[in-house]
């Protein structure tokens, strides 16, 4: 299908999908770029594929394809020099309690992450270090925010991510299933490499400015810290999470 | 001094300092927020301190103070809910060859970092893991970009940072001084924990999209990688750098 008008319904749909409200309503999100589209697994539903005229020749994906003049594509693109391909994907709702649990399941629970770049980086590190799932609390930045997607690209398809969770409700259930809850905190007395992360573990990461809330800290089995210079207060949360995941990955090799 | 007009020279100066060009020209940069201002060390020259009326009562810093009505302060602030204090600071130009070199000096060299959040996170991790200096190549995002400053806050004052370097010129000089050059690369055969990072080391980090350029790779003594899942291509560069710094910090404890 060939579209030339900025007033077209599809164009309006793509622009509306920049807003969380509409992503939630339609249960869809948009990804952009050749590599990102190439990384969509067959299990992920693509509702529509949108390409620029100059990109149209190179299409392989089996989806509902819409072709746009390059100029119109640029108008709806999220980047300055678009490659010419984007996809509207169906959101997949992952239920934490569908997760197959093994003796060494590794879960990351991130409380109220605010910065989209941090969430994207965290998703990438969770995928890199074989976390089984990422849990996001209520009040986190939207998982399908374009900046989050740009920061994690195809890794979003490699990880089980549950959103909008109440940790006060969820963490005790994981404890009942045998998980140990480790909260990352500068006030911890134990270093991360002194903690056994080889068994069923949940690593809890707090908000950029406020850390982990009191009620969640109370549910933890242990506080863990990353050793560092005394005159530095803390690391960026996604850097801290990446180091803890690296540590768990090394222990599990 | 009390300022009420948006047309005032100081107000115009602060707004111009949002641009790299003017920061370079005037050799100054702006930081904002109570904690950030509190972290300015005595060795750092504060040219002007600007506070809102409601903040004015709480000032301690010894500097040229300008008081603004809250409304005017909000207009020039970089944040949505400003705390009411900012400072215009003098840039300090750090010359790499003034750095005192020890048997285990640790330097991070970042090539063409593009994202301000990544640079801020990297500075924070360099400070946390006791790097002696951070080197930025030509074409890196500006060190004094407001987003960089927001991401690293007071850590910018704790670290020696040299900017605008030509790595092809600088790295051989460091090799002559006994440094080993380690380039972070997914193609490396050695894992980071298998490399001796206890002696004089330079860890090289590449650009977000393109990695480290060929000519810099050629100058390296060894390539190092972070072990990770096979189906993931790479980590965010500031997450990767943080893990390598953590590894070096552990080896040096």
Coordinates of C-alpha atoms in Angstrom, one line a residue, chain A residues 35 39 117-118 121 124-125 127-130 151 155 158 191-194 208 226-240 242-243 246-247 249-250 253, chain B residues 35 39 117-118 121 124-125 127-130 151 155 158 191-194 208 226-240 242-243 246-247 249-250 253:
Chain A
X35 CA 18.8 -3.6 12.4
X39 CA 15.9 -8.4 15.2
X117 CA 18.3 5.7 28.8
X118 CA 18.9 4.0 32.1
X121 CA 20.8 0.2 29.3
X124 CA 20.6 -4.6 27.4
X125 CA 22.6 -5.7 30.4
X127 CA 19.9 -9.8 28.2
X128 CA 23.7 -9.8 28.1
X129 CA 24.1 -11.5 31.5
X130 CA 21.2 -14.0 31.1
X151 CA 18.7 2.5 24.0
X155 CA 17.2 -6.8 23.3
X158 CA 15.2 -11.3 24.2
X191 CA 30.2 -6.5 48.9
X192 CA 28.5 -8.0 45.9
X193 CA 31.3 -10.5 45.4
X194 CA 30.8 -11.8 49.0
X208 CA 17.9 7.4 40.4
X226 CA 29.6 -2.4 45.1
X227 CA 33.0 -1.5 46.6
X228 CA 34.1 1.9 45.5
X229 CA 36.1 5.1 46.5
X230 CA 34.9 6.7 49.8
X231 CA 34.4 10.1 48.3
X232 CA 31.9 9.0 45.7
X233 CA 28.4 8.6 46.8
X234 CA 27.0 6.2 44.2
X235 CA 27.1 5.0 40.6
X236 CA 24.5 5.6 37.9
X237 CA 21.8 3.0 38.5
X238 CA 22.2 1.2 35.2
X239 CA 25.9 1.1 35.7
X240 CA 25.4 -0.4 39.2
X242 CA 25.3 -4.0 35.1
X243 CA 28.1 -4.6 37.6
X246 CA 28.2 -9.2 35.6
X247 CA 29.1 -10.4 39.2
X249 CA 27.1 -14.0 35.6
X250 CA 30.7 -14.7 36.7
X253 CA 29.7 -19.6 34.8
Chain B
X35 CA 24.1 19.5 46.2
X39 CA 30.3 19.8 46.0
X117 CA 24.2 10.6 29.6
X118 CA 26.9 8.0 28.7
X121 CA 27.8 7.9 33.8
X124 CA 30.8 9.0 37.8
X125 CA 32.2 5.4 37.4
X127 CA 35.6 8.7 40.1
X128 CA 34.0 5.7 41.9
X129 CA 36.7 3.3 40.9
X130 CA 39.7 5.6 41.3
X151 CA 24.5 13.0 34.9
X155 CA 32.2 13.9 40.3
X158 CA 36.9 14.7 41.5
X191 CA 38.1 -11.9 29.2
X192 CA 38.7 -8.7 31.3
X193 CA 39.3 -10.8 34.4
X194 CA 42.1 -12.7 32.7
X208 CA 28.3 4.0 20.8
X226 CA 33.4 -8.7 29.0
X227 CA 32.0 -12.3 29.0
X228 CA 28.3 -12.3 28.1
X229 CA 25.5 -14.3 26.4
X230 CA 26.2 -15.2 22.8
X231 CA 22.9 -13.8 21.4
X232 CA 23.7 -10.3 22.7
X233 CA 26.0 -8.1 20.6
X234 CA 27.2 -5.6 23.2
X235 CA 26.5 -3.6 26.3
X236 CA 25.9 0.1 26.5
X237 CA 29.4 1.7 26.4
X238 CA 29.1 3.3 29.9
X239 CA 27.9 0.1 31.4
X240 CA 30.8 -1.7 29.7
X242 CA 31.9 0.6 34.5
X243 CA 32.4 -3.1 34.5
X246 CA 35.1 -2.4 38.6
X247 CA 37.3 -5.3 37.5
X249 CA 39.3 -1.8 41.1
X250 CA 38.9 -5.3 42.4
X253 CA 42.4 -3.7 46.2

